[in-house]
Coordinates of C-alpha atoms and ligand atoms in Angstrom, one line a residue:
M1 CA 26.1 11.4 -5.0
K2 CA 25.0 9.5 -8.1
Y3 CA 23.3 6.2 -8.4
L4 CA 23.9 3.1 -10.5
S5 CA 22.2 -0.2 -11.2
T6 CA 23.2 -3.6 -9.7
R7 CA 23.0 -5.1 -13.2
G8 CA 25.8 -3.0 -14.6
D9 CA 24.1 0.0 -16.3
K10 CA 26.4 2.8 -15.2
T11 CA 24.2 5.7 -16.3
E12 CA 24.6 8.2 -13.5
R13 CA 21.3 9.2 -11.9
A14 CA 20.7 11.8 -9.2
F15 CA 18.6 11.0 -6.1
C16 CA 15.4 12.7 -7.3
E17 CA 15.6 10.9 -10.6
I18 CA 15.3 7.6 -9.0
L19 CA 13.0 8.7 -6.2
L20 CA 9.8 8.0 -8.1
E21 CA 11.2 4.9 -10.0
G22 CA 11.1 1.2 -9.3
L23 CA 13.6 -1.0 -11.1
A24 CA 16.4 0.4 -13.1
P25 CA 15.9 0.1 -16.9
D26 CA 18.2 -3.0 -17.0
G27 CA 16.1 -4.7 -14.4
G28 CA 18.5 -4.1 -11.5
L29 CA 18.1 -2.1 -8.3
Y30 CA 19.6 1.3 -7.6
L31 CA 22.5 1.8 -5.3
P32 CA 24.8 4.7 -4.6
Q33 CA 28.1 4.7 -6.5
S34 CA 29.9 4.4 -3.2
Y35 CA 29.0 4.5 0.5
P36 CA 30.0 7.7 2.3
Q37 CA 32.4 6.9 5.2
V38 CA 31.6 8.0 8.7
D39 CA 34.6 8.3 11.0
A40 CA 34.7 8.4 14.8
R41 CA 34.7 12.2 14.9
T42 CA 31.5 12.3 12.8
L43 CA 29.9 9.7 15.1
A44 CA 30.8 11.8 18.1
R45 CA 29.2 14.8 16.5
W46 CA 26.0 12.9 15.6
R47 CA 25.6 11.2 19.0
G48 CA 23.9 14.1 20.6
L49 CA 21.5 14.9 17.7
S50 CA 17.7 14.5 17.7
Y51 CA 16.4 11.8 15.4
A52 CA 15.2 14.3 12.9
D53 CA 18.6 16.1 12.8
L54 CA 20.4 12.8 12.6
A55 CA 18.2 11.8 9.7
F56 CA 19.1 15.1 8.0
E57 CA 22.8 14.5 8.4
I58 CA 22.6 10.9 7.0
L59 CA 20.3 11.8 4.1
S60 CA 22.5 14.8 3.2
L61 CA 25.3 12.4 2.4
Y62 CA 23.1 10.7 -0.3
I63 CA 20.9 13.6 -1.6
D64 CA 22.5 16.5 -3.3
D65 CA 19.6 17.7 -5.4
I66 CA 17.3 19.0 -2.7
P67 CA 18.4 22.2 -1.0
A68 CA 19.7 21.5 2.5
A69 CA 17.1 23.8 4.2
D70 CA 14.2 22.0 2.5
L71 CA 15.5 18.5 3.4
H72 CA 16.1 19.6 7.0
E73 CA 12.5 20.9 7.2
L74 CA 11.2 17.7 5.7
T75 CA 13.0 15.5 8.3
R76 CA 11.9 17.8 11.1
R77 CA 8.3 17.7 10.0
T78 CA 8.4 13.9 9.6
Y79 CA 10.1 12.5 12.7
T80 CA 8.1 14.1 15.5
E81 CA 6.9 12.9 18.9
A82 CA 3.3 13.6 17.8
V83 CA 3.6 11.0 15.0
F84 CA 6.0 8.4 16.6
G85 CA 5.0 8.7 20.2
T86 CA 8.3 9.4 21.9
P87 CA 11.0 12.0 21.6
E88 CA 13.6 9.3 20.8
I89 CA 11.3 8.1 17.9
T90 CA 12.9 4.6 18.1
P91 CA 13.6 4.1 21.8
L92 CA 15.2 1.0 23.2
K93 CA 13.3 -1.4 25.5
P94 CA 15.8 -3.3 27.7
L95 CA 15.0 -7.0 28.1
A96 CA 18.1 -8.3 29.9
P97 CA 21.7 -7.0 30.3
G98 CA 23.1 -6.7 26.8
L99 CA 19.7 -7.4 25.1
A100 CA 17.1 -4.9 24.1
L101 CA 14.3 -4.3 21.6
Q102 CA 14.6 -1.2 19.4
A103 CA 11.0 0.0 19.0
L104 CA 10.3 0.8 15.3
S105 CA 6.6 0.4 15.4
N106 CA 5.1 3.4 17.1
G107 CA 4.1 5.2 13.9
P108 CA 0.5 5.5 12.7
T109 CA 0.1 1.9 11.5
L110 CA 2.1 0.2 14.3
A111 CA 4.7 -1.4 12.1
F112 CA 8.2 -0.4 11.1
K113 CA 7.3 0.5 7.5
D114 CA 6.0 3.8 8.8
M115 CA 9.7 4.8 9.6
A116 CA 10.4 5.1 5.8
M117 CA 7.0 5.6 4.4
Q118 CA 6.3 8.7 6.4
L119 CA 9.4 10.3 4.9
L120 CA 8.6 9.1 1.4
G121 CA 5.2 10.8 1.6
G122 CA 7.0 14.1 2.2
L123 CA 9.6 13.5 -0.4
F124 CA 7.0 12.6 -3.1
E125 CA 4.9 15.6 -2.4
Y126 CA 8.0 17.9 -2.5
E127 CA 9.3 16.5 -5.8
L128 CA 6.0 16.3 -7.5
K129 CA 5.3 19.9 -6.7
R130 CA 8.7 20.9 -7.9
R131 CA 8.0 19.2 -11.2
G132 CA 4.4 20.3 -11.5
E133 CA 3.4 16.6 -11.8
T134 CA 0.9 14.2 -10.2
L135 CA 1.3 10.5 -9.4
N136 CA -1.3 7.7 -9.0
I137 CA 0.2 5.0 -6.8
L138 CA -1.2 1.6 -7.5
G139 CA -0.4 -1.2 -5.1
A140 CA -1.4 -4.6 -3.7
T141 CA -1.1 -5.4 -0.1
S142 CA -1.7 -8.2 2.3
G143 CA -1.3 -5.9 5.3
D144 CA 1.4 -3.6 6.5
T145 CA 2.7 -2.0 3.3
G146 CA -0.7 -0.8 2.1
S147 CA -1.6 0.8 5.3
A148 CA 1.8 2.4 5.8
A149 CA 1.6 3.9 2.2
E150 CA -2.0 5.2 2.8
Y151 CA -1.1 6.9 6.1
A152 CA 2.0 8.4 4.5
M153 CA 0.2 9.7 1.4
R154 CA -3.2 10.8 2.9
G155 CA -3.9 14.4 2.2
K156 CA -0.7 14.9 0.2
A157 CA -1.0 17.2 -2.8
G158 CA -0.4 15.6 -6.2
V159 CA -0.7 12.0 -5.0
N160 CA -3.6 9.5 -5.2
V161 CA -3.4 6.0 -3.8
F162 CA -5.3 3.0 -5.2
M163 CA -4.7 0.1 -2.9
L164 CA -5.9 -3.4 -3.7
S165 CA -6.3 -6.0 -0.9
P166 CA -7.8 -9.5 -0.9
Q167 CA -11.3 -9.2 0.5
G168 CA -11.7 -10.7 4.0
R169 CA -8.0 -11.9 4.3
M170 CA -6.5 -9.2 6.3
S171 CA -7.0 -9.1 10.1
P172 CA -10.0 -7.1 11.1
F173 CA -7.7 -4.5 12.7
Q174 CA -5.6 -4.2 9.5
Q175 CA -8.7 -3.8 7.4
A176 CA -10.2 -1.2 9.8
Q177 CA -6.9 0.8 9.7
M178 CA -7.1 1.1 6.0
F179 CA -10.8 1.3 5.3
S180 CA -11.5 3.9 8.0
L181 CA -9.5 6.5 6.1
Q182 CA -11.8 9.1 4.7
D183 CA -9.2 11.2 2.7
A184 CA -10.3 12.0 -0.8
N185 CA -7.0 10.9 -2.3
I186 CA -7.0 7.4 -0.7
H187 CA -8.9 4.6 -2.5
N188 CA -9.3 1.1 -1.0
I189 CA -10.3 -1.6 -3.4
A190 CA -11.2 -5.0 -1.9
V191 CA -10.7 -7.7 -4.5
Q192 CA -12.7 -10.9 -4.4
G193 CA -9.6 -13.1 -4.6
V194 CA -6.3 -13.7 -2.9
F195 CA -3.2 -11.5 -2.6
D196 CA -1.7 -13.0 -5.8
D197 CA -4.8 -11.9 -7.7
C198 CA -4.3 -8.4 -6.5
Q199 CA -0.6 -8.4 -7.4
D200 CA -1.5 -9.8 -10.9
I201 CA -3.9 -7.0 -11.5
V202 CA -1.3 -4.4 -10.5
K203 CA 1.2 -6.0 -12.9
A204 CA -1.3 -6.2 -15.7
V205 CA -2.1 -2.5 -15.3
S206 CA 1.6 -1.5 -15.1
N207 CA 2.4 -3.6 -18.2
D208 CA -0.1 -1.5 -20.2
L209 CA 2.5 1.1 -20.9
A210 CA 0.1 3.5 -22.7
F211 CA -2.3 3.4 -19.7
K212 CA 0.6 3.7 -17.2
R213 CA 2.0 6.8 -18.9
K214 CA -1.4 8.5 -19.5
Y215 CA -2.6 8.0 -15.9
K216 CA 0.9 8.5 -14.3
I217 CA 0.8 5.1 -12.5
G218 CA 3.6 4.6 -9.9
T219 CA 4.4 2.4 -7.0
V220 CA 5.9 2.6 -3.5
N221 CA 7.3 -0.9 -3.3
S222 CA 10.1 -2.1 -1.0
I223 CA 12.8 -1.8 -3.6
N224 CA 12.6 2.0 -3.6
W225 CA 16.0 3.4 -2.6
A226 CA 14.6 6.3 -0.6
R227 CA 12.8 3.8 1.7
L228 CA 16.0 1.9 2.3
L229 CA 17.9 5.1 3.0
A230 CA 15.3 6.3 5.5
Q231 CA 15.8 3.0 7.4
V232 CA 19.6 3.5 7.6
V233 CA 18.9 6.2 10.2
Y234 CA 17.5 4.0 13.0
Y235 CA 20.6 1.8 13.0
F236 CA 22.6 4.8 13.9
A237 CA 20.0 5.9 16.4
G238 CA 20.0 2.5 18.0
Y239 CA 23.8 2.4 18.1
F240 CA 24.0 5.7 20.0
Q241 CA 21.4 4.5 22.6
A242 CA 23.2 1.2 23.2
T243 CA 26.7 2.5 23.5
N244 CA 28.6 5.2 25.5
S245 CA 31.6 5.6 23.3
D246 CA 32.2 5.6 19.5
G247 CA 34.0 2.4 18.6
D248 CA 32.0 0.1 20.8
L249 CA 30.4 -2.8 18.8
V250 CA 26.7 -3.5 18.6
S251 CA 24.8 -6.4 16.9
F252 CA 21.3 -6.2 15.4
T253 CA 18.8 -8.9 14.8
V254 CA 16.3 -8.2 12.0
P255 CA 13.0 -10.0 11.3
S256 CA 13.3 -10.3 7.5
G257 CA 11.2 -11.0 4.5
N258 CA 12.1 -8.9 1.5
F259 CA 15.5 -8.0 2.9
G260 CA 14.7 -4.3 3.0
N261 CA 15.1 -3.6 6.7
V262 CA 18.3 -5.6 7.1
C263 CA 19.7 -4.2 3.8
A264 CA 19.6 -0.8 5.5
G265 CA 21.7 -2.2 8.3
H266 CA 24.2 -3.5 5.7
V267 CA 24.4 0.1 4.3
A268 CA 25.0 1.5 7.8
R269 CA 27.7 -1.0 8.4
M270 CA 29.3 -0.3 5.0
M271 CA 29.4 3.4 6.0
G272 CA 31.5 2.5 9.0
L273 CA 28.9 2.2 11.8
P274 CA 30.6 -0.3 14.3
I275 CA 28.1 -3.2 13.8
K276 CA 29.5 -6.6 14.7
Q277 CA 26.7 -8.8 13.4
L278 CA 23.6 -8.4 11.3
V279 CA 21.5 -11.4 12.2
V280 CA 18.9 -12.2 9.6
A281 CA 15.8 -13.9 11.2
T282 CA 13.2 -15.5 8.9
N283 CA 10.1 -17.5 9.6
E284 CA 9.1 -20.8 7.9
N285 CA 9.7 -19.0 4.6
D286 CA 13.5 -19.4 5.0
V287 CA 14.9 -18.5 1.6
L288 CA 17.4 -16.1 3.2
D289 CA 18.4 -18.4 6.0
E290 CA 19.2 -21.1 3.5
F291 CA 21.4 -18.7 1.5
F292 CA 23.4 -17.4 4.4
R293 CA 24.0 -21.0 5.6
S294 CA 24.7 -22.6 2.2
G295 CA 25.4 -20.0 -0.5
I296 CA 22.4 -21.3 -2.4
Y297 CA 19.6 -19.0 -3.3
R298 CA 16.5 -20.9 -4.1
V299 CA 13.2 -19.2 -4.8
R300 CA 10.2 -21.1 -3.5
G301 CA 7.3 -22.1 -5.7
I302 CA 4.9 -21.8 -2.8
T303 CA 4.8 -19.2 -0.1
Q304 CA 3.7 -20.6 3.2
E305 CA 1.1 -18.7 5.2
T306 CA 2.4 -18.2 8.7
S307 CA 1.5 -16.3 11.9
S308 CA 4.2 -13.7 11.0
P309 CA 2.5 -12.9 7.6
S310 CA 4.6 -9.8 6.8
M311 CA 7.6 -12.1 6.3
D312 CA 5.8 -14.5 4.1
I313 CA 7.9 -14.2 0.9
S314 CA 9.3 -16.7 -1.6
K315 CA 11.7 -14.3 -3.1
A316 CA 13.5 -11.4 -1.3
S317 CA 13.3 -8.4 -3.6
N318 CA 16.1 -6.3 -2.0
F319 CA 18.5 -9.2 -1.7
E320 CA 20.2 -8.4 -5.0
R321 CA 21.7 -5.3 -3.5
F322 CA 23.7 -7.2 -0.9
V323 CA 24.8 -9.8 -3.5
F324 CA 26.1 -6.9 -5.7
D325 CA 28.4 -5.8 -2.8
L326 CA 29.3 -9.3 -1.9
L327 CA 30.5 -9.9 -5.4
D328 CA 32.7 -6.8 -5.4
R329 CA 30.0 -4.8 -7.4
D330 CA 30.4 -7.0 -10.5
G331 CA 27.2 -5.9 -12.3
A332 CA 27.7 -8.4 -15.2
R333 CA 27.9 -11.3 -12.7
V334 CA 24.8 -10.0 -10.8
K335 CA 22.9 -9.7 -14.1
S336 CA 23.8 -13.3 -15.0
L337 CA 22.8 -14.6 -11.6
F338 CA 19.5 -12.7 -11.1
G339 CA 18.6 -12.0 -14.7
D340 CA 19.5 -15.3 -16.3
T341 CA 20.2 -18.2 -13.9
L342 CA 17.5 -17.3 -11.4
A343 CA 14.9 -16.6 -14.1
S344 CA 15.5 -19.9 -15.9
A345 CA 16.4 -22.3 -13.0
G346 CA 14.7 -20.6 -10.0
R347 CA 18.0 -20.8 -8.1
F348 CA 21.7 -19.9 -8.2
S349 CA 24.7 -20.6 -6.0
I350 CA 27.9 -18.7 -5.3
S351 CA 31.3 -20.3 -4.9
S352 CA 32.5 -21.5 -1.5
E353 CA 35.1 -18.8 -1.5
E354 CA 32.4 -16.1 -2.0
H355 CA 30.3 -17.8 0.6
Q356 CA 33.1 -17.4 3.1
R357 CA 33.2 -13.7 2.5
I358 CA 29.7 -13.3 4.0
E359 CA 31.4 -13.3 7.4
Q360 CA 33.3 -10.1 6.5
F361 CA 29.9 -8.4 6.0
G362 CA 28.8 -9.5 9.4
F363 CA 25.8 -11.6 8.3
V364 CA 24.6 -14.6 10.2
S365 CA 21.1 -16.1 10.1
G366 CA 18.5 -18.3 11.7
S367 CA 14.8 -19.2 11.3
S368 CA 11.8 -19.7 13.5
N369 CA 8.4 -21.5 13.2
H370 CA 5.0 -21.2 14.8
T371 CA 5.9 -23.3 17.8
D372 CA 9.0 -21.2 18.4
R373 CA 7.0 -18.0 18.0
L374 CA 4.5 -19.0 20.7
A375 CA 7.3 -20.1 23.0
T376 CA 9.2 -16.8 22.5
I377 CA 6.1 -14.6 23.0
R378 CA 5.6 -16.5 26.3
K379 CA 9.3 -16.2 27.3
A380 CA 9.4 -12.4 26.6
Y381 CA 6.2 -11.9 28.7
Q382 CA 7.2 -14.2 31.6
D383 CA 11.0 -13.5 31.8
Y384 CA 11.2 -9.9 30.6
G385 CA 7.7 -8.6 31.2
V386 CA 7.3 -7.4 27.6
L387 CA 4.6 -8.2 25.2
I388 CA 6.0 -8.7 21.6
D389 CA 4.4 -9.4 18.3
T390 CA 4.9 -12.5 16.1
H391 CA 7.5 -10.9 13.8
T392 CA 9.6 -9.5 16.7
A393 CA 9.3 -13.0 18.2
D394 CA 11.0 -14.5 15.2
G395 CA 13.8 -12.0 15.7
L396 CA 14.1 -12.6 19.4
K397 CA 14.2 -16.4 19.0
V398 CA 17.2 -16.1 16.6
A399 CA 18.9 -13.3 18.6
L400 CA 19.0 -15.5 21.7
Q401 CA 21.1 -18.0 19.7
Q402 CA 23.6 -15.3 18.7
L403 CA 24.4 -13.4 21.9
E404 CA 28.0 -12.6 22.5
A405 CA 29.5 -11.3 25.8
G406 CA 30.4 -7.6 25.6
V407 CA 28.4 -6.9 22.4
P408 CA 24.9 -5.5 23.0
M409 CA 22.2 -7.1 20.9
L410 CA 19.4 -5.0 19.6
V411 CA 16.4 -6.8 18.2
L412 CA 14.4 -4.7 15.9
E413 CA 10.7 -4.6 16.9
T414 CA 8.9 -4.5 13.6
A415 CA 5.2 -4.4 14.8
L416 CA 3.1 -4.0 17.9
P417 CA 1.3 -7.1 19.2
A418 CA -2.1 -5.3 18.8
K419 CA -1.7 -5.8 15.0
F420 CA -1.5 -9.6 15.3
A421 CA -3.8 -10.2 18.3
A422 CA -5.0 -13.8 17.4
T423 CA -1.5 -15.3 17.9
I424 CA -1.0 -13.4 21.2
V425 CA -4.2 -14.8 22.5
E426 CA -3.1 -18.3 21.4
A427 CA 0.2 -17.9 23.2
L428 CA -0.9 -16.1 26.4
G429 CA -4.6 -16.2 26.6
I430 CA -4.8 -12.4 26.7
E431 CA -5.7 -9.6 24.3
P432 CA -2.8 -7.3 23.5
P433 CA -3.6 -3.7 24.5
R434 CA -4.2 -1.1 21.7
P435 CA -2.6 2.3 21.6
A436 CA -4.9 5.1 22.7
G437 CA -7.5 6.1 20.1
L438 CA -7.5 2.8 18.3
A439 CA -9.8 0.9 20.7
N440 CA -12.9 1.0 18.5
I441 CA -11.3 1.3 15.1
E442 CA -13.4 -1.6 13.7
A443 CA -16.6 0.4 14.4
L444 CA -15.6 3.4 12.3
P445 CA -17.3 4.1 8.9
K446 CA -15.5 2.3 6.1
R447 CA -14.6 3.7 2.7
V448 CA -13.9 0.8 0.3
T449 CA -15.0 -0.5 -3.1
L450 CA -15.6 -4.2 -3.6
M451 CA -14.5 -5.6 -7.0
A452 CA -14.2 -8.8 -8.9
V453 CA -10.7 -10.1 -10.1
D454 CA -11.0 -7.8 -13.2
V455 CA -8.2 -5.7 -14.6
Q456 CA -10.6 -3.6 -16.7
A457 CA -12.7 -2.8 -13.6
V458 CA -9.7 -1.5 -11.8
K459 CA -8.6 0.6 -14.7
D460 CA -12.1 2.1 -15.0
F461 CA -12.0 2.9 -11.4
V462 CA -8.7 4.7 -11.7
V463 CA -9.8 6.7 -14.7
A464 CA -13.0 7.7 -12.8
H465 CA -11.1 8.9 -9.8
V466 CA -8.0 10.8 -11.1
Ligands
PLP1 C1 7.6 -5.8 6.2 C2 7.7 -6.4 7.6 C3 8.8 -7.2 7.9 C4 9.9 -7.6 6.8 O1 10.7 -6.6 6.4 P1 11.6 -6.7 5.1 O2 12.1 -5.3 4.9 O3 10.6 -7.1 4.0 O4 12.6 -7.7 5.3 C5 9.0 -7.7 9.2 N1 8.0 -7.4 10.1 C6 7.0 -6.6 9.8 C7 6.0 -6.4 10.9 C8 6.8 -6.1 8.6 O5 5.7 -5.3 8.3

């Protein structure tokens, strides 16, 4: 399998060439040249596999430059009951007949990003060792991504993580999760500013190409193809749990921000997994909902701060991948829409004929706000006896509007309520329980360096710690 860019650069690249990369050189995102097709016989064969073995089968279709035995060992080491809490790894939690949550948030940081990041940690370590190289990951986080990256990379040979976060702006639990890590290769930098300041520092450091090369600066952001690929697996795992025979249809509702999670669902559907609908659920930052309804993609000037903060985006960084497929993989057209029109006008629109084709791809959408979120958290608790987090609530609210008789609906649970306790207390007046071992996490010793909004100070810190 070779990979190409959504903006038309057809240079063929192998999986391990793009593994450690961000954007393609032409500014596009990487996608496989084609989607391997999975027929009913293959589905039947995969149905009985463990999660780790299923992951190996799916990854093998896309990765031909890692020996099969090594890849299999990697998936078996990654997707274990010890790390993800259950033998199913992503078990279903039934809510009502034909409606269930698929639990993606039982990894070390209690959010779905662990599903991909844990594999990425193993892949990075493997490939860096093979090349005899090291990598210094520099990132900015407002919560889930940073902690997932740190827990995936802790103790990994050849990798250091430098994670910037806005001082005092993450929840105490999120802060404690990151700052309590004592691993020598994990470096927390609390910046006296907001998230955008952190992101600007990362951009400034990465734009210093000489520094970037000399100190081997890399990222683990959500456009990484390997992250997306790892996420494809749980759509299959959810399908097998929700159906008895191969050919039955299932729909998924996905709480969405950067379009990474649901884009993996799109890939699974393109491979032939019998998915009826992919329901995109947004919060008040409804860029994606607007596009699916109207065919107009309009980047927002201001990102609203909401009680489902991991979906607070003004621009969905993985969305270009879907548009590439929607427009028959016309790289020149995607380049003109995303590279030119969007950059100059902040928006683009597709034709009404193209907009109608969205249906063939199974996509529908909806959005949710703070009031909906509180009501949905209460409903889930009172009607179904299940405590859900704010992001999953956005999903469930929209899913309930899209139910179809005879088609099971799986709502992807993207975080545990313990991570966003304040809104649970607001909705229900109770503190969400914490998984065992995390009860007193705020009291653990912290390992963090406080810094002003100062690019040079961050560079000096990196130089001193590599
Ligand atoms: C990252 C995240 C999302 C959004 O996922 P995307 O891939 O960015 O669409 C939703 N919920 C939670 C809890 C997250 O951490």
